[in-house]
């Protein structure tokens, strides 16, 4: 069993660490990729 | 006939992108590597969207695809090699000038030293709010194993951060509440 203070620091650290990653700006390459995927998806099945 | 996933599938996928990138980044050693994993996962999801059962959880499905892509890539590239000097510092996400950076840096440095299965367990349960049952299913292990991984991850973090022997002994379980509130 961890001390309460250790549990609290870990919980707060994880929250801050993950929040920073969630807030990371989305690179343009994902928008491009999704546009490309939409284009590919419109190709009839069995087509080129 | 098209292969286009339905609009609601696409929309939900878009909303999940930040979470997918954060999860991938927590597993890998660089942002570029994480983005590669997410791109691969998106392409797989797009190709195989019919395999997704609409009544099930798209987030869990996508996280599983990202995780599988990570494991596959790790087998190919063996990028989980022992840390070398400076490697951890180079991948820190919170920078020194940000408020509260000392605690954040302590946590990140410790987190990056965890075993991959401990990192993913902590993130899935503590940060993303999946249940132990969902996380166990995603990771292909027993629920008890998932609980054990989360506990070991916490203890290891506390050891690395030097906070495992503080004076106030908790009753356990408090961190579940704190983490879920954080998520």
Short mmCIF file of C-alpha atoms in Angstrom, two decimals, chain B residues 31 38 46 49-50 57 69 114 116 118 128 136 143 152:
data_model
loop_
_atom_site.label_atom_id
_atom_site.label_comp_id
_atom_site.label_asym_id
_atom_site.label_seq_id
_atom_site.Cartn_x
_atom_site.Cartn_y
_atom_site.Cartn_z
CA UNK B 31 6.22 11.74 -31.15
CA UNK B 38 -1.75 6.21 -35.21
CA UNK B 46 -10.60 2.48 -42.50
CA UNK B 49 -14.38 -0.80 -40.49
CA UNK B 50 -16.96 -3.48 -41.25
CA UNK B 57 -16.80 0.45 -28.08
CA UNK B 69 0.57 -1.85 -34.21
CA UNK B 114 8.35 1.76 -16.62
CA UNK B 116 5.68 -1.13 -21.56
CA UNK B 118 2.99 -1.15 -16.91
CA UNK B 128 -8.28 6.99 -20.16
CA UNK B 136 -7.71 -6.65 -19.77
CA UNK B 143 -8.41 -8.91 -15.07
CA UNK B 152 3.16 -2.51 -9.81
#
